[in-house]
Coordinates of C-alpha atoms (C1' of nucleotides) in Angstrom, one line a residue:
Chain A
X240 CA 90.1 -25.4 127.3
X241 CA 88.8 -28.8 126.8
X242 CA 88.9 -30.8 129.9
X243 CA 90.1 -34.3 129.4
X244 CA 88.3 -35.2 132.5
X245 CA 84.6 -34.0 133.1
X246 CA 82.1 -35.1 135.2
X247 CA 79.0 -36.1 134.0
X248 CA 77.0 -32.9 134.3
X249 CA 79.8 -31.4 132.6
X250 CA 80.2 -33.6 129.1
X251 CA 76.6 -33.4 127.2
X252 CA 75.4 -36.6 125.7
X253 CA 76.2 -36.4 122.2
X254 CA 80.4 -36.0 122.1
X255 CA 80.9 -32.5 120.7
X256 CA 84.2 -33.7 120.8
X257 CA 86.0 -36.4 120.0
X258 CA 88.8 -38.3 122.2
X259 CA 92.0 -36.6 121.7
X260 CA 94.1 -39.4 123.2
X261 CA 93.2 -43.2 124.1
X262 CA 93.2 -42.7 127.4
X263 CA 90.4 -40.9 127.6
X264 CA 88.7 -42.9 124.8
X265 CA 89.3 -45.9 127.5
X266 CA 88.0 -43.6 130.3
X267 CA 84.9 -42.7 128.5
X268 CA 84.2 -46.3 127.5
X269 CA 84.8 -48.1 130.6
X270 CA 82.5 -45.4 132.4
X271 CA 79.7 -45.9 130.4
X272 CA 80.1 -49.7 130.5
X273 CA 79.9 -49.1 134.5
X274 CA 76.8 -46.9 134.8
X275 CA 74.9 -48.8 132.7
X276 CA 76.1 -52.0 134.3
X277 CA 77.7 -53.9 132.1
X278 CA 80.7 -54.0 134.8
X279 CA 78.4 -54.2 137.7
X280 CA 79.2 -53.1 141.2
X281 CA 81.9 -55.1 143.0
X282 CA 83.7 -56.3 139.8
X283 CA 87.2 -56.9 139.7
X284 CA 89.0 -54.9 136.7
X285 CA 91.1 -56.9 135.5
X286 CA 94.0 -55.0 133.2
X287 CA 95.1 -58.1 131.7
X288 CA 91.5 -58.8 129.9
X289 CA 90.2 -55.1 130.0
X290 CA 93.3 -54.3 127.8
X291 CA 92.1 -56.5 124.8
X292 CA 88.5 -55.8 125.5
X293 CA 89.1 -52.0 125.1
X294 CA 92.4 -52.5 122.6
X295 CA 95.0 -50.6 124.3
X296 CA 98.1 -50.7 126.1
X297 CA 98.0 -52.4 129.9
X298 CA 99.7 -48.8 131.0
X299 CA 97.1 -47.1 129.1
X300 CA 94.3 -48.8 130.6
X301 CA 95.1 -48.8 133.8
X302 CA 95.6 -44.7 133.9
X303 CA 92.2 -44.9 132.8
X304 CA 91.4 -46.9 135.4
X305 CA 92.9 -44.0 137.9
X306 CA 90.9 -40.9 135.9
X307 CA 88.0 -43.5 137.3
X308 CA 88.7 -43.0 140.6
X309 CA 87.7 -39.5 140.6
X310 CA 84.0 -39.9 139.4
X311 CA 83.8 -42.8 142.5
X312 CA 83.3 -45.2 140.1
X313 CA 86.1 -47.4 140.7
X314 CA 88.1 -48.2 143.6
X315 CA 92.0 -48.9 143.8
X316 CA 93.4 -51.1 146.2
X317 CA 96.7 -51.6 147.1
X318 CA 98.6 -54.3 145.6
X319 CA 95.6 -55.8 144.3
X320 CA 94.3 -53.6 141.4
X321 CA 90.9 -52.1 140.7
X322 CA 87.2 -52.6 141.0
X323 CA 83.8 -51.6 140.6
X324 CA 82.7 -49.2 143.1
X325 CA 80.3 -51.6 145.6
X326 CA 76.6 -50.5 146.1
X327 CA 74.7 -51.4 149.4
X328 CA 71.6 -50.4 150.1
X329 CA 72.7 -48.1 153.1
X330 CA 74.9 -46.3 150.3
X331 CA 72.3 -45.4 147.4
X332 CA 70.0 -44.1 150.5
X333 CA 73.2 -42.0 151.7
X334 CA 73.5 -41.2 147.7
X335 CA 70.1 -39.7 147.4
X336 CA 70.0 -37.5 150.7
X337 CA 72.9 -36.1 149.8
X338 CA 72.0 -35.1 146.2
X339 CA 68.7 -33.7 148.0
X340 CA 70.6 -31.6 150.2
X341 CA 72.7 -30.1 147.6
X342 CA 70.7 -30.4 144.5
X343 CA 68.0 -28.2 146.5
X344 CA 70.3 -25.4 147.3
X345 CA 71.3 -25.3 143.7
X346 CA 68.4 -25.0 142.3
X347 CA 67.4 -22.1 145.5
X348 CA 70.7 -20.2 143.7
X349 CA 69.8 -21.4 140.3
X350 CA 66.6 -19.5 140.7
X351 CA 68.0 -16.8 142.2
X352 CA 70.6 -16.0 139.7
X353 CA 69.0 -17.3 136.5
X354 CA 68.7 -15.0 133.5
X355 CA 66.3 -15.4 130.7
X356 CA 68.8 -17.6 128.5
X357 CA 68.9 -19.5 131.6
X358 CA 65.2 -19.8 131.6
X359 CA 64.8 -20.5 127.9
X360 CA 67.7 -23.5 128.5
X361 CA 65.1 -24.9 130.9
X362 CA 62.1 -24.9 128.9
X363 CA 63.7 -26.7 126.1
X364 CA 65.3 -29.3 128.2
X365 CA 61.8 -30.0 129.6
X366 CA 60.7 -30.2 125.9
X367 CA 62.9 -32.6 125.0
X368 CA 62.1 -35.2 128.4
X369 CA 58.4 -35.0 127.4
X370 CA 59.1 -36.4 124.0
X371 CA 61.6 -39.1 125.5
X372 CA 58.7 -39.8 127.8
X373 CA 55.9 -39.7 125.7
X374 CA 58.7 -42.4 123.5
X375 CA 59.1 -44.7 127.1
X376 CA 55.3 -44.5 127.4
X377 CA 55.1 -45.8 123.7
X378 CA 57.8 -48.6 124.4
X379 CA 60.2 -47.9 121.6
X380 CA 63.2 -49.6 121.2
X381 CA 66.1 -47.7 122.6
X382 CA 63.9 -44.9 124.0
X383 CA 65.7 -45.4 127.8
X384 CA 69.0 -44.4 126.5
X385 CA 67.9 -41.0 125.2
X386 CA 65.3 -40.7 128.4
X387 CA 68.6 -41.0 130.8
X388 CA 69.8 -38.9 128.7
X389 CA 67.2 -35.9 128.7
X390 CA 66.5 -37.1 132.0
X391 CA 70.0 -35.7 132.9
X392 CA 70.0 -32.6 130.9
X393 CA 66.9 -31.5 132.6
X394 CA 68.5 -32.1 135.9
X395 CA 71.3 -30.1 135.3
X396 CA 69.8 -27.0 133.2
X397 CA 67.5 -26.7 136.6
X398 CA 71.0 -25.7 138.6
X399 CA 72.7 -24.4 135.6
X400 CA 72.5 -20.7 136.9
X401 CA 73.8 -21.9 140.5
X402 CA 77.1 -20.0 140.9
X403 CA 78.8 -22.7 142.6
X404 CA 80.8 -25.1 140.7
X405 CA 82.3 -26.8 143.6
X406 CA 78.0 -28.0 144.3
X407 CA 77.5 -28.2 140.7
X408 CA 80.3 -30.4 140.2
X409 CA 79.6 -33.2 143.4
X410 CA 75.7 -33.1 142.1
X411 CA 77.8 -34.6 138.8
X412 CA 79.5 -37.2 140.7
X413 CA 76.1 -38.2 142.8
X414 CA 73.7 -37.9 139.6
X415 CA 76.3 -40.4 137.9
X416 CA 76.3 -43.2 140.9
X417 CA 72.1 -42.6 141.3
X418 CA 71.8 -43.4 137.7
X419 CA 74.0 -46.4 138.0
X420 CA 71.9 -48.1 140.5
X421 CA 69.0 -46.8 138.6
X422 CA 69.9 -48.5 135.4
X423 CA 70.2 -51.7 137.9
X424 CA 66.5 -50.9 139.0
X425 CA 65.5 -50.9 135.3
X426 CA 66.5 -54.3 134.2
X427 CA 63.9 -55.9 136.9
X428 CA 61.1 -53.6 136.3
X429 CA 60.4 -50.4 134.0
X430 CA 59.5 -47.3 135.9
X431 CA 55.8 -47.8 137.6
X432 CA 55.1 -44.2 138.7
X433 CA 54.1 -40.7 136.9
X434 CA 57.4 -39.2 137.0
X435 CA 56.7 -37.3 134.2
X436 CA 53.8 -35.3 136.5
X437 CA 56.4 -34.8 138.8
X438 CA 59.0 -33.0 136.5
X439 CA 56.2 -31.1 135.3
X440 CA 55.0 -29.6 138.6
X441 CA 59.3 -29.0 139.1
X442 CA 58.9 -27.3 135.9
X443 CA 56.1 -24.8 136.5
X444 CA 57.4 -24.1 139.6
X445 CA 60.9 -23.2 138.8
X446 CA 59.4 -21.2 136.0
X447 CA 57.4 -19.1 138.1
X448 CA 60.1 -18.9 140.0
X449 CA 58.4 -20.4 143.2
X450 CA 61.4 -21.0 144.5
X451 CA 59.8 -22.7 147.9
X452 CA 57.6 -25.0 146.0
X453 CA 60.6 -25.9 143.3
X454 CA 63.0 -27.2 146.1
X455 CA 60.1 -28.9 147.8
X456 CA 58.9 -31.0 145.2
X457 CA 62.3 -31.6 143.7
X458 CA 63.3 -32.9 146.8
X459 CA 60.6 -35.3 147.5
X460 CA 61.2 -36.1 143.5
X461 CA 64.9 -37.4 144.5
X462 CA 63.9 -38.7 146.9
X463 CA 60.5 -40.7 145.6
X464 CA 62.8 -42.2 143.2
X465 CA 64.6 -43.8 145.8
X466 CA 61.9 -44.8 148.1
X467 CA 60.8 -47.0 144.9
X468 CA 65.0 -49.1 145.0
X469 CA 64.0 -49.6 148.3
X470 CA 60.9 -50.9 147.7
X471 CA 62.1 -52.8 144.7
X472 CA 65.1 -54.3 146.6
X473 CA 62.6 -55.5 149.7
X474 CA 60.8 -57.6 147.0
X475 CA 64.1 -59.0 145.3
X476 CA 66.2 -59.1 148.6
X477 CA 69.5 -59.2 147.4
X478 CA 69.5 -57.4 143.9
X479 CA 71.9 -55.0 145.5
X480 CA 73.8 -56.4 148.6
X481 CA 75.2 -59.5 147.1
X482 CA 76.7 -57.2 144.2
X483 CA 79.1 -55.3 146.9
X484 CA 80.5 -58.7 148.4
X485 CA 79.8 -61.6 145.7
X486 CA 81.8 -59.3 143.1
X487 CA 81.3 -61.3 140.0
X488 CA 84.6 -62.9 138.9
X489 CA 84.9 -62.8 135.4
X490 CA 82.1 -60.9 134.1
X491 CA 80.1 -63.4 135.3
X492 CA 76.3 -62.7 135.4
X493 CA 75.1 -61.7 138.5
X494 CA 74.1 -65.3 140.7
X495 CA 72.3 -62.6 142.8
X496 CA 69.9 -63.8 145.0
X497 CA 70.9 -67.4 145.3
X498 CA 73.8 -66.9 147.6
X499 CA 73.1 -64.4 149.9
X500 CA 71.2 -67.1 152.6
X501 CA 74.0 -69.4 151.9
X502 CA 77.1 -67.6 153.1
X503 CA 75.4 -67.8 156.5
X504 CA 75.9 -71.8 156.8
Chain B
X187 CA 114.5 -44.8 147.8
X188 CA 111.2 -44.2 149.6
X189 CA 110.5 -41.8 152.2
X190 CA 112.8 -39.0 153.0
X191 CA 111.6 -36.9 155.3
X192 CA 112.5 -37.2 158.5
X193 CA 109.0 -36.3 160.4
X194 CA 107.8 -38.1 162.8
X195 CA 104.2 -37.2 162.1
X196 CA 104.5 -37.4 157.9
X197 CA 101.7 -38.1 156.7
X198 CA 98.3 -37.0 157.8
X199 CA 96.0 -38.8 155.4
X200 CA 93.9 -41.4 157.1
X201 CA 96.3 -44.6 156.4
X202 CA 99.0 -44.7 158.9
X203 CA 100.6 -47.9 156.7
X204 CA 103.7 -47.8 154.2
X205 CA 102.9 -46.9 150.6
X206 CA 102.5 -50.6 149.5
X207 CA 103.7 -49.6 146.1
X208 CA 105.5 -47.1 144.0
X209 CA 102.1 -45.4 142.4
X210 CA 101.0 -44.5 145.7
X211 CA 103.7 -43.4 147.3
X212 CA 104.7 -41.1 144.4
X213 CA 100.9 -39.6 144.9
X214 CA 101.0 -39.1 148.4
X215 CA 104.4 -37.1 147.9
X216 CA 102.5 -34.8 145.3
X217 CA 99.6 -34.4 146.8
X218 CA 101.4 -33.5 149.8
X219 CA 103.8 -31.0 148.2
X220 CA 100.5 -29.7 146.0
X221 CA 98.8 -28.8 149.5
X222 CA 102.1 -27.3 150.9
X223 CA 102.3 -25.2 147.8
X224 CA 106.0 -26.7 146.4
X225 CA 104.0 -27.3 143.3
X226 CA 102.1 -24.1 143.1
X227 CA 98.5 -23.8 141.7
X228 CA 98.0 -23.5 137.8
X229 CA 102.0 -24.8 137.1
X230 CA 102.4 -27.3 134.4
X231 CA 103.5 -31.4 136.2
X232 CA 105.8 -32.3 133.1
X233 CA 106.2 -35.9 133.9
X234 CA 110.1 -35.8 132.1
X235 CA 111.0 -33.6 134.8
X236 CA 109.2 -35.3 137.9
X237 CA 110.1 -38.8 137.6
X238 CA 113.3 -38.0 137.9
X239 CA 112.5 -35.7 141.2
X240 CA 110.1 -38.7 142.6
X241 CA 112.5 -41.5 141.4
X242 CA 109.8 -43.2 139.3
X243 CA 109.2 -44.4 135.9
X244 CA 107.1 -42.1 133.5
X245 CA 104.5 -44.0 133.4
X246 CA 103.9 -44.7 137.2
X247 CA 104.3 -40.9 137.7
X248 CA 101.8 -40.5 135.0
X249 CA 99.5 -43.1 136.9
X250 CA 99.9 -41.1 139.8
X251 CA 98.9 -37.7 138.5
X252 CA 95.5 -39.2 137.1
X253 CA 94.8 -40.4 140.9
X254 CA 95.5 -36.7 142.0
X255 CA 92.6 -35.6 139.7
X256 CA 90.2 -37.4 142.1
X257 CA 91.3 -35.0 144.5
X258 CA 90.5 -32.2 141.7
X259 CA 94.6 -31.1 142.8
X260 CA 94.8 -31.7 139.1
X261 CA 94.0 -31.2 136.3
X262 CA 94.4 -33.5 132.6
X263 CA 94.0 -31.4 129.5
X264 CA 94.2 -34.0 127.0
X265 CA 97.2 -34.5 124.8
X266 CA 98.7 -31.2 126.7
X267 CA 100.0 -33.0 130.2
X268 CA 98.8 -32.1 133.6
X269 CA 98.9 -28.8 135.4
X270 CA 98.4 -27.9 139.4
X271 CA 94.3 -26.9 139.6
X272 CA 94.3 -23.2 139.8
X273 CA 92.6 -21.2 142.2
X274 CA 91.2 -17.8 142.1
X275 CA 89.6 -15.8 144.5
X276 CA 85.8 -16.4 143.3
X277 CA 87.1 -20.2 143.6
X278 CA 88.1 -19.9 147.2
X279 CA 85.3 -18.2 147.9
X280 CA 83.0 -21.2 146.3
X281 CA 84.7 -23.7 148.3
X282 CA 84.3 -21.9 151.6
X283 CA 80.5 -21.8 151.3
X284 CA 80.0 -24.9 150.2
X285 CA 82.4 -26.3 152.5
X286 CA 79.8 -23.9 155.4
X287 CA 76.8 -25.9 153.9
X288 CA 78.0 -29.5 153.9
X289 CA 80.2 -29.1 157.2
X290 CA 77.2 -27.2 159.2
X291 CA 75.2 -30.1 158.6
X292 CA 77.5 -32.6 159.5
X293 CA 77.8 -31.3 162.3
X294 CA 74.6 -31.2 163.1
X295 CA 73.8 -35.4 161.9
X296 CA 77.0 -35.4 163.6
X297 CA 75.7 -34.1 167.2
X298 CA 72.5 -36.1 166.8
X299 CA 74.7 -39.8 166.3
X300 CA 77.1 -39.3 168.1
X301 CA 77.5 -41.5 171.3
X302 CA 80.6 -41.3 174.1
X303 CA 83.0 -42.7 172.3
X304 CA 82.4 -39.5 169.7
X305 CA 82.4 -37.5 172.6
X306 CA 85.9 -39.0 173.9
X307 CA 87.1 -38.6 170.2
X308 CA 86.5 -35.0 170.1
X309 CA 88.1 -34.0 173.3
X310 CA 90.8 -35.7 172.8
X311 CA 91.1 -33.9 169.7
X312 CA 90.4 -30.5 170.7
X313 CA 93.1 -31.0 173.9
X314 CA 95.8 -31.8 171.1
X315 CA 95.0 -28.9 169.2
X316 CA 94.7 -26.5 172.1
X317 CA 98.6 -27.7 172.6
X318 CA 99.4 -27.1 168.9
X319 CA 98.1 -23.8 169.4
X320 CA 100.2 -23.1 172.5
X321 CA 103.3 -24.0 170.7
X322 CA 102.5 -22.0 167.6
X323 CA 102.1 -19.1 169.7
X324 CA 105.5 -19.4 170.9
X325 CA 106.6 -19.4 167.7
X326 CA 108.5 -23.1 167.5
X327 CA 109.8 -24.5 164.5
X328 CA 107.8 -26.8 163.0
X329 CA 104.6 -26.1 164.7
X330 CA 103.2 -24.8 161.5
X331 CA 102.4 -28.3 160.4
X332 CA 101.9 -29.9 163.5
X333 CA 99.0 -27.2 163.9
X334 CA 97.5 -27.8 160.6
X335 CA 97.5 -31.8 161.0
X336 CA 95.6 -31.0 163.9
X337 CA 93.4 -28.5 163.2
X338 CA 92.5 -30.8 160.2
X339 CA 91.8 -33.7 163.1
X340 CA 89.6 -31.6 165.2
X341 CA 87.2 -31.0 162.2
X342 CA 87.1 -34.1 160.7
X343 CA 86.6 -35.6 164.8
X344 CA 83.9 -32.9 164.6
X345 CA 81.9 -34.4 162.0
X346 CA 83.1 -38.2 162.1
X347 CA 79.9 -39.3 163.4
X348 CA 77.6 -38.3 161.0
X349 CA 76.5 -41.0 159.0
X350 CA 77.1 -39.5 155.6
X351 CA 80.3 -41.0 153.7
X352 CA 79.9 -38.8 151.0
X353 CA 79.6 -35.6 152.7
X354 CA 82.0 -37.1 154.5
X355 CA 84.4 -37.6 151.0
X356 CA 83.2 -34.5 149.7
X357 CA 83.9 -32.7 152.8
X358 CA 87.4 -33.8 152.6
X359 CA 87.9 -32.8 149.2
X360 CA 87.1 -29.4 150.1
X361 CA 89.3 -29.3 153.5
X362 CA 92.1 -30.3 151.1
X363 CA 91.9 -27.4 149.0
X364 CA 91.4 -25.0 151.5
X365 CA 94.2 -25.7 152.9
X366 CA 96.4 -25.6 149.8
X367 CA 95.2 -21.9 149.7
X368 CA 95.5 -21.3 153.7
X369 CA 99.1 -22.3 153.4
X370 CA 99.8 -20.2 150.9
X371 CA 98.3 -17.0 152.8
X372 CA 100.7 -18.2 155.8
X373 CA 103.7 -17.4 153.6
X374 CA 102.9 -13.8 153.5
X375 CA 101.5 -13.3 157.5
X376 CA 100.5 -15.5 159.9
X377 CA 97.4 -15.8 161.6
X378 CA 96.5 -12.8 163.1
X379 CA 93.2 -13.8 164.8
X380 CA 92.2 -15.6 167.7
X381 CA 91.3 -19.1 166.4
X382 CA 91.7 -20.4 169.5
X383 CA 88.5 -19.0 171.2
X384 CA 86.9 -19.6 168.0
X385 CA 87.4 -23.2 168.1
X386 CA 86.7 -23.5 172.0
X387 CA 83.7 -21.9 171.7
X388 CA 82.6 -24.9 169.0
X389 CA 83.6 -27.2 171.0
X390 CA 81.7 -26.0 173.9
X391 CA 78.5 -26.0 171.8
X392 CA 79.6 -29.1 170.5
X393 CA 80.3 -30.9 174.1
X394 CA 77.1 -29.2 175.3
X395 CA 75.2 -30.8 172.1
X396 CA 73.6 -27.6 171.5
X397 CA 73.0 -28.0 167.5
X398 CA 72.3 -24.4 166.9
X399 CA 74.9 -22.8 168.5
X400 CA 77.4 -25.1 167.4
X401 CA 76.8 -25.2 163.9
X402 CA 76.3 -21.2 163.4
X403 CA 79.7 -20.7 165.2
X404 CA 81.2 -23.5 162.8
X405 CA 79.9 -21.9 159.7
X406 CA 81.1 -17.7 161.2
X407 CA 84.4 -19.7 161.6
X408 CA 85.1 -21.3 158.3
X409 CA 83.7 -18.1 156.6
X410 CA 86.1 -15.8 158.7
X411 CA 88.9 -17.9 157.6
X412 CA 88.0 -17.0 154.1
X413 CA 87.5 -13.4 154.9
X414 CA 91.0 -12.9 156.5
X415 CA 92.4 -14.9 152.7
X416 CA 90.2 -12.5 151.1
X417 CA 91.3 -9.1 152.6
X418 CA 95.0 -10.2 152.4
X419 CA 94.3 -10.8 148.7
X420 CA 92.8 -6.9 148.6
X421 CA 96.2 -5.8 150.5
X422 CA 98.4 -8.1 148.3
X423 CA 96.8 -7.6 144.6
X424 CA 97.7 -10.6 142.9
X425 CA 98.5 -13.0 145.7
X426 CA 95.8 -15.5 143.9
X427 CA 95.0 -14.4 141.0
X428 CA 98.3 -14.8 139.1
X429 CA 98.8 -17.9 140.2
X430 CA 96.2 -19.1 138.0
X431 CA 97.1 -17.7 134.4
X432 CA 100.7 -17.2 134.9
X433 CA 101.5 -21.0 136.2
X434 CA 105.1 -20.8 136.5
X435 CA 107.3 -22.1 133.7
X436 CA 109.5 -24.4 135.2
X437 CA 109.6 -24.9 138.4
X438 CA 110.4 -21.5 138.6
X439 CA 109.6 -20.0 141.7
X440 CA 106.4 -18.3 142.2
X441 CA 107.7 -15.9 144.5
X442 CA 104.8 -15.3 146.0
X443 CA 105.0 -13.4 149.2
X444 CA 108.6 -11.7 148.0
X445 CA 106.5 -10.0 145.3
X446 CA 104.0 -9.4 147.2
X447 CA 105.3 -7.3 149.8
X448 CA 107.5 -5.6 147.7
X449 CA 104.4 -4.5 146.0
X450 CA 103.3 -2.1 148.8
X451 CA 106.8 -0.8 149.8
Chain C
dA246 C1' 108.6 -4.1 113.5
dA247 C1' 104.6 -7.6 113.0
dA248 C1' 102.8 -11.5 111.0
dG249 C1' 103.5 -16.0 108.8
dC250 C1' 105.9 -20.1 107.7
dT251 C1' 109.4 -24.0 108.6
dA252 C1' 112.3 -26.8 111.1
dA253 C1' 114.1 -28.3 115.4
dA254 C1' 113.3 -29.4 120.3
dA255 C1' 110.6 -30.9 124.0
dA256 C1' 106.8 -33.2 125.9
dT257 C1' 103.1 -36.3 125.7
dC258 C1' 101.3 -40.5 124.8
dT259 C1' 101.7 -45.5 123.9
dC260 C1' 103.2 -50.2 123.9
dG261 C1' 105.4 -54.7 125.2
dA262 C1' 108.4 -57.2 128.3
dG263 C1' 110.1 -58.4 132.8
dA264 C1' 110.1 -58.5 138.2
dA265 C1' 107.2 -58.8 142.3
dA266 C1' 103.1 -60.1 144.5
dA267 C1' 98.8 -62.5 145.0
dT268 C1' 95.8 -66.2 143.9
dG269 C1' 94.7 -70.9 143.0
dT270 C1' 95.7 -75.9 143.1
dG271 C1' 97.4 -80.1 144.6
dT272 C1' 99.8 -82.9 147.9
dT273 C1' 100.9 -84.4 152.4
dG274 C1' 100.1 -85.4 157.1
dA275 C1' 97.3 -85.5 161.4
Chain D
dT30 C1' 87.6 -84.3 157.2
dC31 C1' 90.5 -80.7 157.8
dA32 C1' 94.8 -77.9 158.0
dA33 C1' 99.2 -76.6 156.3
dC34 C1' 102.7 -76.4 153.1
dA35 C1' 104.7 -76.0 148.4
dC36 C1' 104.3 -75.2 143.8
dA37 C1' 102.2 -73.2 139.5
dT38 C1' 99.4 -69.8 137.4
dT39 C1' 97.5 -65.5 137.1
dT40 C1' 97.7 -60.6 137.9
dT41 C1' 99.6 -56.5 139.2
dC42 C1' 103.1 -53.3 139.0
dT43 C1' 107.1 -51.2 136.9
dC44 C1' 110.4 -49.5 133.5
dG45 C1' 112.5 -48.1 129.0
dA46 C1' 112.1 -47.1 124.2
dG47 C1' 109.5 -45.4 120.1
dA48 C1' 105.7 -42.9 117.6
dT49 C1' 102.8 -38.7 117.6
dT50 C1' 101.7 -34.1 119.0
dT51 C1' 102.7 -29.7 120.9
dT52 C1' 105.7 -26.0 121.6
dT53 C1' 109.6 -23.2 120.7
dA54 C1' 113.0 -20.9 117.8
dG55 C1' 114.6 -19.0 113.7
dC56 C1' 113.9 -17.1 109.3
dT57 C1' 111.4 -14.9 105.6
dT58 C1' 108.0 -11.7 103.9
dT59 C1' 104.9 -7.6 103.9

DNA sequence: AAAGCTAAAAATCTCGAGAAAATGTGTTGA
DNA sequence: TCAACACATTTTCTCGAGATTTTTAGCTTT
């Protein structure tokens, strides 16, 4: 059956199939608009301008609004509507040890129990990241769209075979808040280090179905990319923080690191 | 109007507060008759026929449901309603191991943060239980829930001091569903084993802060607690299984355990 | 009988308007 | 200058009714 509701490791890029009912439409708009930041962290959701911006109903928007809750993307409180899931520093490191911890042991089971379609799903996925990468390398106009993109896919065809969907499913929900922080990280400064080294070693390894060496480096991949926020956020203090409290009223650009020394005063 | 049961302990989710509107308390009503198994797994939530039983409007009920998919209690299929998440065997099984991964090592961060006031916490927890247990033994009316709510308490009190949210959140998640399915098994027999020492001996290891110990006695515990589910289900063919495809038509009753034993007789 | 088509019934999905609550603004008084 | 109160605006929350889709039931045909 076709699940309204999917995570992200779930739905492939390209809709194979259209939105069957404006709620989801919504839903799938209003997530994309948050990973890739154009409702950043901390926002307020307002129904009353959301409903023109994405032409439906206040009722309709606002069920999309809850369908948001489950991916963690959006918070509801009380009697005062929704919002932007905050990101702190503290939480994307939380983010990324988790997702080692679990993305690991998939892949261990992935490894275990992959078959030779599985295998052949693998190599193709890696096919297609190289050409996005060799495209990022070459700086072409909309090329980080389809590297996310590929970048995803490889991810998941790695712990495709794992048996669990209960992992394979919360490895959705994580790989969909790391890449929203990570699309943050790309606005102040394109990716510095060989990554694409890195999903190559991932790649030979899990091939040869080292499984030891797979987990190994794919952990301190996951992790690497991480260490980098950090480092990122250290020489732009407040490129994260102020976005959990400051919450942007009305789509208002990030003031980011003006304010943070103020509140003290 | 709102609340009409007449426990003193109703709800066990963390907020102790009112519902401070109508969405949520109509979702904390599902949810908790999903867990309890008054809206069995795989039936069909027509929202005609439960806004009248929760006293709502369709499209607050309908708001409602959506939330419940965060819990993954639900399930959207678009433009064909909601429906109860089903659960099979291989299911239950998925969520006990993964549940054993991400609670063994909370546990463990758990042991390693955790200062006095931890320490108090999970006493105080494991006393309460340890009196549950005494009254369920004696067979008094009501204890059933009493025990769960605090068997539910001495695990999360286990792991509240590892630093993790999300394994934290996902943890939940998983406790959630386990116990939709362990209620459901307490219809046909109740717990034959001795959960007690089980537990004690946890918290012993726990107490003693020996990591090992405790965390390989925590993982032989939630894994025994599937086993028992999963030799009932071998006793009782179809206990689970049905439940998924067969998703009662209207509120019909799944007569689970009568069928069930009549089976074998 | 089984399969296929048509019409009625039920359920889902959607919107706009109105009540309740929260937020923002201005005024008054110490 | 600051605090507190009252009022006005915004926003959330809620419901009922109408349009679209799915499901069911009955009827015809092979």
């Amino acid at each position: 059956m076709n699940q309204m509701h999917a995570h992200a490791f779930d739905i492939g890029g390209p809709p194979l199939d259209e939105p069957k009912t404006l709620v989801e439409g919504a839903y799938r708009q209003l997530r994309r608009d948050i990973i890739e930041g154009r409702h950043p962290p901390g926002e307020k959701l307002r129904v009353e301008h959301l409903k023109d911006q994405y032409q439906v109903g206040a009722g309709t928007l606002r069920e999309a609004l809850a369908l948001l809750v489950s991916d963690s993307l959006v918070v509801a409180q009380g009697q005062r509507g929704f919002r932007v899931s905050p990101i702190s520093l503290s939480d994307i490191e939380d983010i990324t040890r988790t997702r080692v911890l679990l993305e690991c042991e998939a892949l261990r089971q992935s490894m275990t129990a992959g078959d030779e379609a599985w295998e052949a799903d693998v190599v193709s996925a890696f096919h297609r990241l190289t050409r996005a990468e060799e495209k990022l390398a070459s700086d072409v106009e909309g090329a980080v769209n389809e590297w996310e993109e590929r970048n995803r896919l490889f991810h998941e065809k790695l712990i495709a075979a794992c048996p669990s969907r209960w992992t394979r499913q919360f490895l959705g929900v994580l790989y969909q808040q790391s890449e929203r922080y990570r699309r943050i990280s790309v606005l102040t400064r394109p990716v510095p280090r060989d990554v694409h080294d890195e999903h190559e070693k991932i790649f030979e390894a899990t091939i040869a179905r080292d499984t030891k060496t797979a987990t190994k480096l794919l952990g301190g991949h996951i992790m690497r990319t991480f260490r980098a926020i950090e480092s990122l956020a250290e020489l732009h203090p407040g490129v994260f923080q102020p976005l959990q409290a400051a919450a942007a009223e009305n789509g208002a650009r990030p003031a980011v690191a003006n304010d943070a020394a103020r509140d003290k005063s």
